Coordinates of C-alpha atoms (C1' of nucleotides) in Angstrom, one line a residue:
Chain Y
M1 CA 4.6 -17.5 -20.4
S2 CA 5.4 -19.1 -17.0
P3 CA 6.6 -17.0 -14.2
R4 CA 10.0 -18.8 -14.4
E5 CA 10.4 -18.0 -18.0
R6 CA 9.4 -14.4 -17.4
A7 CA 12.0 -14.2 -14.6
A8 CA 14.6 -15.6 -16.9
E9 CA 13.9 -13.0 -19.5
L10 CA 14.0 -10.2 -16.9
L11 CA 17.4 -11.5 -15.6
T12 CA 19.0 -11.5 -19.1
K13 CA 18.0 -7.9 -19.5
A14 CA 19.2 -6.8 -16.0
V15 CA 21.9 -4.2 -16.1
W16 CA 23.7 -5.6 -13.1
L17 CA 24.1 -9.0 -14.8
Q18 CA 25.5 -7.7 -18.1
G19 CA 28.9 -9.2 -19.0
H20 CA 28.4 -12.3 -16.9
G21 CA 27.0 -14.7 -19.5
P22 CA 23.7 -16.7 -19.2
E23 CA 25.0 -19.2 -16.7
M24 CA 24.8 -16.7 -13.9
A25 CA 21.2 -15.9 -14.6
E26 CA 20.5 -19.7 -14.8
A27 CA 22.2 -20.3 -11.4
L28 CA 20.1 -17.6 -9.8
L29 CA 17.0 -19.2 -11.2
A30 CA 18.0 -22.7 -10.2
H31 CA 18.9 -21.7 -6.6
G32 CA 16.1 -19.2 -6.2
R33 CA 12.5 -19.7 -5.4
I34 CA 9.4 -18.4 -7.2
V35 CA 6.9 -16.9 -4.7
N36 CA 3.3 -16.0 -5.3
L37 CA 1.9 -13.4 -3.0
P38 CA -1.5 -11.8 -2.7
A39 CA -2.1 -8.1 -2.4
G40 CA -1.1 -6.7 0.9
A41 CA 1.3 -9.5 1.7
W42 CA 4.7 -8.9 3.3
A43 CA 7.6 -10.2 1.2
Q44 CA 10.6 -11.6 3.0
S45 CA 9.1 -12.6 6.2
E46 CA 9.9 -16.2 6.6
G47 CA 12.9 -17.6 8.5
D48 CA 16.4 -17.1 7.3
E49 CA 15.4 -16.1 3.8
Q50 CA 14.9 -12.5 4.9
T51 CA 17.9 -11.3 2.9
G52 CA 19.5 -12.0 -0.4
I53 CA 18.3 -10.9 -3.8
T54 CA 14.7 -10.4 -4.6
L55 CA 13.4 -9.8 -8.1
V56 CA 9.9 -8.6 -8.9
V57 CA 8.6 -10.8 -11.7
E58 CA 5.0 -9.7 -11.9
G59 CA 2.8 -7.3 -10.0
A60 CA 4.2 -4.4 -7.9
V61 CA 5.6 -3.9 -4.4
Q62 CA 6.0 -0.9 -2.2
M63 CA 9.3 -0.4 -0.5
M64 CA 9.4 0.7 3.1
C65 CA 12.4 1.7 5.2
A66 CA 12.7 2.1 9.0
A67 CA 13.4 5.6 10.2
P68 CA 14.1 6.8 13.8
G69 CA 11.1 6.6 16.1
G70 CA 9.8 3.3 14.8
R71 CA 8.5 5.0 11.7
E72 CA 8.1 3.0 8.6
V73 CA 8.7 5.2 5.7
L74 CA 7.2 4.4 2.3
F75 CA 9.9 5.6 -0.2
G76 CA 9.1 3.8 -3.5
Q77 CA 7.3 1.4 -5.6
A78 CA 8.8 -1.3 -7.8
G79 CA 7.4 -3.2 -10.8
P80 CA 8.6 -6.2 -12.9
G81 CA 12.4 -6.2 -13.5
V82 CA 13.4 -4.4 -10.4
A83 CA 15.8 -6.3 -8.1
L84 CA 16.7 -5.6 -4.5
G85 CA 19.8 -6.8 -2.8
Q86 CA 20.2 -6.8 0.9
T87 CA 22.0 -8.7 3.5
L88 CA 22.4 -9.0 7.3
R89 CA 26.1 -9.9 7.1
F90 CA 27.5 -6.4 6.7
G91 CA 27.0 -3.9 9.4
G92 CA 24.3 -5.9 11.2
G93 CA 21.1 -4.2 12.2
P94 CA 17.7 -5.1 11.1
R95 CA 16.6 -5.5 7.5
L96 CA 17.0 -2.4 5.5
V97 CA 14.0 -2.5 3.2
T98 CA 10.5 -4.1 3.7
L99 CA 8.5 -5.1 0.7
I100 CA 4.7 -5.1 0.6
C101 CA 2.7 -6.2 -2.4
V102 CA 0.2 -3.6 -3.7
E103 CA -1.3 -6.2 -5.9
E104 CA -1.0 -9.9 -6.5
S105 CA 2.6 -10.4 -7.3
V106 CA 5.3 -13.0 -8.3
L107 CA 8.8 -12.7 -6.9
L108 CA 12.0 -14.5 -7.4
V109 CA 13.8 -14.9 -4.1
V110 CA 17.4 -15.9 -3.9
P111 CA 18.4 -16.1 -0.2
D112 CA 21.8 -15.4 1.1
H113 CA 22.9 -19.0 1.5
A114 CA 22.0 -19.7 -2.1
L115 CA 24.2 -16.8 -3.2
T116 CA 27.0 -18.3 -1.2
R117 CA 26.5 -21.6 -3.0
I118 CA 26.4 -20.0 -6.4
A119 CA 29.5 -18.0 -5.7
A120 CA 31.4 -21.2 -4.9
E121 CA 31.2 -22.1 -8.5
Q122 CA 31.0 -18.6 -10.0
P123 CA 33.1 -16.2 -7.9
A124 CA 32.1 -13.4 -10.3
L125 CA 28.6 -13.4 -8.7
W126 CA 29.9 -11.0 -6.1
Q127 CA 30.8 -8.6 -8.8
A128 CA 27.2 -8.7 -10.0
V129 CA 25.9 -8.2 -6.5
A130 CA 28.2 -5.2 -6.1
A131 CA 26.7 -3.8 -9.3
L132 CA 23.2 -4.4 -8.1
V133 CA 23.8 -2.7 -4.8
Y134 CA 25.5 0.1 -6.6
L135 CA 22.5 0.7 -8.7
Q136 CA 20.4 0.9 -5.6
L137 CA 22.9 3.2 -4.0
R138 CA 22.6 5.5 -7.0
G139 CA 18.8 5.6 -6.6
A140 CA 18.9 6.1 -2.9
L141 CA 21.4 9.0 -3.1
M142 CA 19.4 10.7 -5.8
M143 CA 16.3 10.4 -3.7
A144 CA 18.1 11.8 -0.6
A145 CA 19.5 14.7 -2.6
E146 CA 16.1 15.5 -4.1
A147 CA 14.5 15.4 -0.7
L148 CA 17.1 17.7 0.8
A149 CA 17.5 20.2 -2.0
L150 CA 14.4 20.4 -4.2
P151 CA 11.3 22.4 -3.3
P152 CA 8.0 20.4 -3.1
R153 CA 6.8 21.0 -6.7
Q154 CA 10.1 20.1 -8.3
R155 CA 10.5 17.1 -6.0
L156 CA 7.2 15.7 -7.0
A157 CA 7.9 16.3 -10.7
S158 CA 11.3 14.6 -10.3
R159 CA 9.9 11.5 -8.6
L160 CA 7.1 11.1 -11.1
E161 CA 9.6 11.4 -14.0
V162 CA 11.9 8.8 -12.4
M163 CA 9.1 6.3 -11.7
A164 CA 7.6 6.8 -15.2
R165 CA 11.0 6.2 -16.8
T166 CA 11.8 3.1 -14.8
G167 CA 8.4 1.5 -14.5
G168 CA 6.4 2.7 -17.4
P169 CA 4.1 5.6 -17.9
A170 CA 1.1 4.2 -16.0
L171 CA 1.7 4.5 -12.3
R172 CA -0.8 2.6 -10.2
M173 CA -0.7 4.3 -6.8
N174 CA -3.0 6.6 -5.0
Q175 CA -2.1 10.1 -4.1
Q176 CA -1.7 9.3 -0.4
A177 CA 1.1 6.8 -1.2
L178 CA 2.7 9.3 -3.6
A179 CA 2.6 12.0 -1.0
E180 CA 4.4 9.8 1.5
M181 CA 7.1 9.0 -1.1
V182 CA 7.9 12.7 -1.6
G183 CA 7.4 13.7 2.0
L184 CA 4.4 16.0 1.5
S185 CA 0.8 16.0 2.5
R186 CA -1.9 14.5 0.2
K187 CA -3.5 17.9 -0.1
T188 CA -0.3 19.5 -1.5
V189 CA 0.4 16.6 -3.8
N190 CA -3.1 16.8 -5.1
F191 CA -2.8 20.5 -5.8
Y192 CA 0.4 20.1 -7.8
L193 CA -0.9 17.1 -9.7
L194 CA -3.9 19.0 -10.8
G195 CA -1.6 21.7 -12.1
F196 CA 0.5 19.1 -14.0
Q197 CA -2.7 17.7 -15.5
Q198 CA -3.8 21.2 -16.5
A199 CA -0.4 21.6 -18.3
G200 CA -0.9 18.3 -20.1
L201 CA 2.0 16.5 -18.4
L202 CA -0.1 13.7 -17.1
T203 CA -3.6 12.4 -16.7
L204 CA -5.2 11.6 -13.3
G205 CA -7.4 8.5 -12.8
Y206 CA -8.8 6.7 -9.9
G207 CA -5.8 5.2 -8.1
E208 CA -3.7 5.8 -11.2
I209 CA -1.5 8.4 -12.8
E210 CA -0.7 8.3 -16.5
V211 CA 2.4 10.2 -17.3
R212 CA 2.3 11.8 -20.7
D213 CA 5.3 14.0 -20.9
T214 CA 8.4 13.0 -19.0
A215 CA 10.5 15.7 -20.6
G216 CA 8.1 18.3 -19.3
L217 CA 8.3 16.9 -15.8
R218 CA 12.0 16.9 -15.9
R219 CA 12.0 20.5 -17.0
I220 CA 9.9 21.4 -14.0
A221 CA 12.2 19.3 -11.7
E222 CA 15.2 21.3 -13.0
S223 CA 13.6 24.7 -12.8
Chain U
M1 CA 52.9 7.6 12.0
S2 CA 53.2 7.8 8.3
P3 CA 50.0 8.2 6.2
R4 CA 50.5 4.8 4.8
E5 CA 50.7 3.2 8.2
R6 CA 47.7 5.1 9.2
A7 CA 45.8 3.9 6.2
A8 CA 46.8 0.3 6.9
E9 CA 45.5 0.6 10.4
L10 CA 42.2 2.1 9.2
L11 CA 41.8 -0.7 6.6
T12 CA 42.3 -3.5 9.2
K13 CA 39.5 -2.0 11.3
A14 CA 37.1 -1.4 8.3
V15 CA 33.9 -3.3 8.6
W16 CA 33.6 -4.1 5.0
L17 CA 37.0 -5.9 5.0
Q18 CA 36.3 -8.1 8.0
G19 CA 36.7 -11.7 7.2
H20 CA 39.1 -11.3 4.4
G21 CA 42.4 -11.5 6.0
P22 CA 45.2 -8.9 6.0
E23 CA 46.3 -9.7 2.4
M24 CA 43.4 -7.8 1.0
A25 CA 44.2 -4.7 2.9
E26 CA 47.8 -5.0 1.8
A27 CA 46.8 -5.3 -1.8
L28 CA 44.6 -2.2 -1.6
L29 CA 47.6 -0.4 -0.1
A30 CA 50.0 -1.7 -2.7
H31 CA 47.9 -0.9 -5.7
G32 CA 46.4 2.3 -4.2
R33 CA 48.0 5.8 -4.1
I34 CA 48.3 8.1 -1.2
V35 CA 47.2 11.6 -2.2
N36 CA 47.8 14.9 -0.3
L37 CA 45.2 17.6 -0.9
P38 CA 44.9 21.2 0.5
A39 CA 41.7 22.6 1.9
G40 CA 39.2 23.3 -0.8
A41 CA 40.6 20.8 -3.3
W42 CA 38.5 18.6 -5.4
A43 CA 39.3 14.9 -4.9
Q44 CA 39.0 12.5 -7.8
S45 CA 39.4 14.9 -10.6
E46 CA 42.3 13.5 -12.7
G47 CA 41.9 11.2 -15.6
D48 CA 40.6 7.7 -15.4
E49 CA 41.0 7.5 -11.7
Q50 CA 37.7 9.2 -11.1
T51 CA 36.2 6.0 -9.8
G52 CA 37.2 3.2 -7.5
I53 CA 37.6 3.2 -3.8
T54 CA 38.6 6.3 -1.8
L55 CA 39.6 6.1 1.8
V56 CA 39.9 9.2 4.0
V57 CA 43.1 8.8 5.9
E58 CA 43.4 12.2 7.5
G59 CA 41.5 15.4 7.4
A60 CA 37.9 15.7 6.3
V61 CA 35.9 15.9 3.1
Q62 CA 32.5 17.1 2.2
M63 CA 30.4 14.8 0.0
M64 CA 28.3 16.4 -2.8
C65 CA 25.8 14.8 -5.1
A66 CA 24.2 16.0 -8.3
A67 CA 20.5 16.8 -8.2
P68 CA 18.2 17.8 -11.0
G69 CA 18.8 21.3 -12.3
G70 CA 22.5 21.2 -12.1
R71 CA 22.3 21.6 -8.4
E72 CA 25.2 20.3 -6.3
V73 CA 23.8 19.1 -3.0
L74 CA 26.0 18.8 0.0
F75 CA 24.8 15.8 1.9
G76 CA 27.5 14.8 4.3
Q77 CA 31.0 15.1 5.7
A78 CA 33.4 12.3 6.2
G79 CA 36.5 11.9 8.4
P80 CA 39.3 9.4 8.7
G81 CA 38.2 5.8 8.2
V82 CA 35.3 6.5 5.9
A83 CA 35.6 4.8 2.5
L84 CA 33.7 5.5 -0.6
G85 CA 33.2 3.2 -3.5
Q86 CA 31.9 4.3 -6.8
T87 CA 32.3 3.2 -10.4
L88 CA 31.3 4.3 -13.9
R89 CA 30.9 0.7 -15.1
F90 CA 27.4 0.0 -13.9
G91 CA 24.5 2.1 -15.1
G92 CA 26.7 4.8 -16.7
G93 CA 26.0 8.4 -16.0
P94 CA 28.4 10.8 -14.4
R95 CA 30.2 10.3 -11.1
L96 CA 27.8 9.9 -8.2
V97 CA 29.6 11.7 -5.4
T98 CA 32.1 14.6 -5.5
L99 CA 34.5 15.0 -2.7
I100 CA 35.8 18.4 -1.5
C101 CA 38.4 18.7 1.2
V102 CA 37.3 21.0 4.0
E103 CA 40.8 21.0 5.4
E104 CA 44.2 19.6 4.4
S105 CA 43.6 15.9 3.9
V106 CA 45.3 12.7 3.0
L107 CA 43.4 10.1 0.9
L108 CA 44.1 6.6 -0.2
V109 CA 42.8 6.2 -3.8
V110 CA 42.4 2.8 -5.4
P111 CA 41.2 3.3 -9.0
D112 CA 38.9 0.9 -10.9
H113 CA 41.7 -0.7 -12.9
A114 CA 43.7 -1.4 -9.7
L115 CA 40.6 -3.2 -8.3
T116 CA 40.4 -5.3 -11.4
R117 CA 44.1 -6.2 -11.0
I118 CA 43.7 -7.1 -7.3
A119 CA 40.6 -9.2 -8.1
A120 CA 42.5 -11.3 -10.5
E121 CA 44.4 -12.7 -7.6
Q122 CA 41.8 -12.3 -4.9
P123 CA 38.3 -12.8 -6.3
A124 CA 36.8 -12.2 -2.9
L125 CA 37.6 -8.5 -3.4
W126 CA 34.3 -8.1 -5.1
Q127 CA 32.6 -9.4 -2.0
A128 CA 34.3 -6.7 0.0
V129 CA 33.3 -4.1 -2.5
A130 CA 29.7 -5.3 -2.3
A131 CA 29.9 -4.9 1.4
L132 CA 31.3 -1.4 1.2
V133 CA 28.7 -0.3 -1.3
Y134 CA 26.0 -1.9 0.9
L135 CA 27.2 0.1 3.9
Q136 CA 26.9 3.3 1.8
L137 CA 23.4 2.2 0.6
R138 CA 22.3 1.8 4.2
G139 CA 23.5 5.3 5.0
A140 CA 21.9 6.8 1.9
L141 CA 18.6 5.1 2.5
M142 CA 18.5 6.2 6.1
M143 CA 19.2 9.7 5.0
A144 CA 16.5 9.7 2.4
A145 CA 14.0 8.2 4.9
E146 CA 14.8 10.9 7.4
A147 CA 14.6 13.7 4.9
L148 CA 11.2 12.4 3.7
A149 CA 9.6 11.6 7.0
L150 CA 11.1 13.5 9.9
P151 CA 10.1 17.0 10.8
P152 CA 13.0 19.6 10.9
R153 CA 13.9 19.4 14.5
Q154 CA 14.0 15.6 14.6
R155 CA 15.9 15.5 11.3
L156 CA 18.6 17.8 12.6
A157 CA 18.9 15.8 15.8
S158 CA 19.2 12.6 13.9
R159 CA 21.9 13.8 11.6
L160 CA 23.9 15.3 14.4
E161 CA 23.6 12.0 16.3
V162 CA 24.7 10.0 13.2
M163 CA 27.7 12.2 12.5
A164 CA 28.8 12.3 16.1
R165 CA 28.6 8.5 16.3
T166 CA 30.6 7.9 13.1
G167 CA 33.0 10.7 13.2
G168 CA 33.6 11.6 16.8
P169 CA 31.8 14.1 19.0
A170 CA 33.6 17.2 17.7
L171 CA 32.0 18.2 14.4
R172 CA 34.0 20.8 12.4
M173 CA 31.5 22.4 10.2
N174 CA 29.7 25.7 10.1
Q175 CA 26.0 26.1 10.5
Q176 CA 25.5 26.9 6.8
A177 CA 26.9 23.6 5.8
L178 CA 24.9 21.7 8.4
A179 CA 21.8 23.5 7.2
E180 CA 22.4 22.3 3.6
M181 CA 22.9 18.7 4.8
V182 CA 19.5 18.6 6.5
G183 CA 17.7 20.7 3.9
L184 CA 16.9 23.6 6.1
S185 CA 17.8 27.3 6.3
R186 CA 20.6 28.4 8.4
K187 CA 18.3 30.5 10.5
T188 CA 16.2 27.4 11.4
V189 CA 19.2 25.3 12.1
N190 CA 20.7 28.0 14.3
F191 CA 17.4 28.2 16.2
Y192 CA 17.3 24.5 17.0
L193 CA 21.0 24.3 17.8
L194 CA 20.6 27.0 20.4
G195 CA 17.8 25.0 21.9
F196 CA 19.9 21.8 22.0
Q197 CA 22.7 23.7 23.6
Q198 CA 20.3 25.1 26.2
A199 CA 19.3 21.5 26.9
G200 CA 22.9 20.5 27.4
L201 CA 23.0 18.2 24.4
L202 CA 25.9 20.0 22.7
T203 CA 28.2 23.0 22.8
L204 CA 28.4 25.5 20.0
G205 CA 31.7 27.0 18.9
Y206 CA 33.0 29.0 16.0
G207 CA 32.7 26.6 13.0
E208 CA 32.4 23.7 15.4
I209 CA 29.8 21.7 17.2
E210 CA 30.7 19.5 20.2
V211 CA 28.1 16.8 20.7
R212 CA 27.8 15.9 24.4
D213 CA 24.8 13.7 24.6
T214 CA 24.1 11.4 21.6
A215 CA 21.5 9.5 23.5
G216 CA 19.6 12.7 24.1
L217 CA 19.8 13.6 20.5
R218 CA 18.5 10.2 19.5
R219 CA 15.6 10.6 21.9
I220 CA 14.7 13.9 20.2
A221 CA 15.0 12.3 16.7
E222 CA 12.6 9.5 17.8
S223 CA 10.1 11.8 19.3
Chain O
dC1 C1' -29.1 -2.4 -8.6
dG2 C1' -27.5 -1.0 -4.1
dA3 C1' -24.4 -0.4 -0.2
dA4 C1' -19.9 -0.1 1.7
dG5 C1' -15.4 1.4 1.3
dT6 C1' -11.9 3.9 -1.2
dT7 C1' -10.1 7.8 -3.4
dT8 C1' -10.3 12.4 -5.0
dG9 C1' -11.2 17.4 -4.8
dT10 C1' -11.7 21.2 -1.7
dC11 C1' -12.1 24.3 2.3
dA12 C1' -10.6 27.5 6.3
dC13 C1' -7.4 28.1 9.7
dC14 C1' -2.9 27.8 11.5
dA15 C1' 1.8 26.8 12.5
dA16 C1' 6.3 26.9 10.8
dG17 C1' 10.1 27.6 8.0
dG18 C1' 12.1 30.8 4.2
dT19 C1' 13.9 35.3 2.9
dT20 C1' 16.4 39.2 3.5
dA21 C1' 18.9 41.9 6.2
dC22 C1' 22.0 43.5 9.7
dA23 C1' 24.8 43.6 14.0
dA24 C1' 28.0 41.1 17.0
dT25 C1' 31.5 37.9 17.4
dT26 C1' 35.5 35.3 16.1
dC27 C1' 39.4 34.1 13.5
dA28 C1' 43.5 34.7 10.3
dG29 C1' 46.9 37.2 8.1
dA30 C1' 49.4 41.6 7.4
Chain L
dT1 C1' 47.9 45.0 16.9
dC2 C1' 44.9 46.0 13.4
dT3 C1' 42.0 45.0 9.5
dG4 C1' 39.1 42.2 6.7
dA5 C1' 36.7 38.0 6.0
dA6 C1' 34.0 34.4 7.9
dT7 C1' 30.6 33.0 11.1
dT8 C1' 27.0 33.4 14.4
dG9 C1' 22.9 35.5 16.6
dT10 C1' 18.7 37.9 15.6
dA11 C1' 14.7 40.6 13.7
dA12 C1' 10.3 41.5 10.8
dC13 C1' 7.7 40.0 7.2
dC14 C1' 5.7 36.7 4.3
dT15 C1' 5.0 32.6 1.6
dT16 C1' 3.7 28.0 1.9
dG17 C1' 2.7 23.6 3.4
dG18 C1' 0.2 21.0 7.3
dT19 C1' -4.2 19.7 9.8
dG20 C1' -8.6 18.1 10.1
dA21 C1' -12.7 17.7 7.9
dC22 C1' -16.2 16.8 4.5
dA23 C1' -18.6 16.1 0.1
dA24 C1' -18.4 14.1 -4.4
dA25 C1' -16.9 10.6 -7.5
dC26 C1' -15.5 6.1 -8.3
dT27 C1' -15.0 1.0 -7.6
dT28 C1' -16.2 -3.3 -6.0
dC29 C1' -18.9 -6.9 -4.4
dG30 C1' -23.0 -8.8 -2.7

DNA sequence: CGAAGTTTGTCACCAAGGTTACAATTCAGA
DNA sequence: TCTGAATTGTAACCTTGGTGACAAACTTCG
C-alpha cells in the first residue's frame, strides 16, 4: 500500500474527522504533502510550513515541548494515526511541539495556508480542527494531572497503559526516553519496570517494552 | 457595570475572538446565560449544559481534573477573562475539567447546543473555538512540561509567574491549594515561599500572595 | 568474526521532599 | 469582644528518588 493510501485510511478512521464525510479527508490529502524522513530528522523545520496539521503515517516520532530555561522536554511518542494540530496564529509565541523521528517515518503535512484554502470550500473544517485540538488538550491535561498528583510508580504504570492503548502493546523506546517522559531518572524507571516484569505485566527487551496486561497496569496506576 | 456589560467587555478583549468582529461576541452573549454562584459551588452541574464555553466574569474558580484512581487534581485557578471550552462530542468520556468557585462568582455559560445555533449563522465560530481550545492546550502542555522537567523550586516559581501574569499580581489562594497545583507538600511550598519573600520577589499574606517581581520569578524558573 | 556503540542492570552515597504533628497567627461570626 | 475555624510557620524523623559510575548484554556494521 502506498503512503498516500495508508494516510487516507488513517484519516477515515480518525476520531476528529468523524461526521464530516469523506470529502474532508480527501481535501486534506489533496492539499497536504507526504514527507519521508530518516531517523533522527526534525519534522516541521522548513519555512512557513512549521504549523498546521501533521499526521504520522508510518514510523514513529518523539514529541518535545519547550519549558522554562531553554529546556526541551520529551513528553511523548506518537505512532501511525496520531495527528498533531498547531498554529502560530493564536497567542503567538514559538511552536508548541517539536517532532523528531525515532525511526524512518512518513508524515502527512497540511500547512496552515492549505487549511485556510480548504476551509474556503468546507467551513466545517474548523470544527474538525477544534475536535483535533480538543483531543490533544485532553491528553495534555491528563498528563499534567498525572505528573502533579501520581507518585512515581503509579505515574509510570499510567503512562505505559496509555501508550500501549493508543499505540499498540509493543513500545519501541529505551528506558532513558521513558524516564524523561514520566519525569524520573532512568535508574528509578528501570527498578519499577523490573518489578512490573516480575508481576507479568510486561516483557522487557532491548530498546523495547512489550505490554502484556494493560488492565494490571491501570490497577497499579489507580492504587 | 452590570455583569452582562462586564462580560461583553471581556469578550471583546479575548485573544481567541480577535479577528471575528463584534457580532460573534454579541451572539455568545445573546445565546449564553449569566450565572451567579456562591463560594464553594460547583459550576457546570446541571443537565445538558455541562459542556460548551464558560467565561469567568467576576470572582475566581478553581480548576480540577480527574486523574487515575478517582483522584481529583487541582491544577489551576482562573479569574475574570479566562474562558474554558470543553465538549463531550469528541472522544467521549466524562467532563475534562470541573470548576469550583473559591468566592462568589459570576460566569457566562454558553452550552454546546447554543454554539451549534450560533455556528449556523456564523460558521467562523468554530475557528474561534479552535483558537480557544488551542490556548488551553498551550497552557496544559506547558504545565505538563514543567511538572515533568522542572525541580520543585523552579516549578513553584514558574507557576507563580504564570498566574501573576495572567490573573494579576494578587493571588488569592492558600498555600495548601498552591501546593496541590505544583504537586508538592505544603511544607515544601511554604519553605520556598518564605525564601522568595526574603528575596523580595513576593509578599505573603493570610490566604494571599502578592507577587512583586515576575521577572525575578522567571529568572528562578529558568535557572 | 570482531569492534564499536548502545542499552540495560546494578551499586553506594547523598540530597531532598514527604509525613505527622503542633504552636502561633489571622480571620469570621456570634 | 470572644470563640472557633482556617491558615501559616516550624520541628524531627524517615522514606525515596537522584547522581555518577561501571560492568554486562545486546545490536550493528565493517
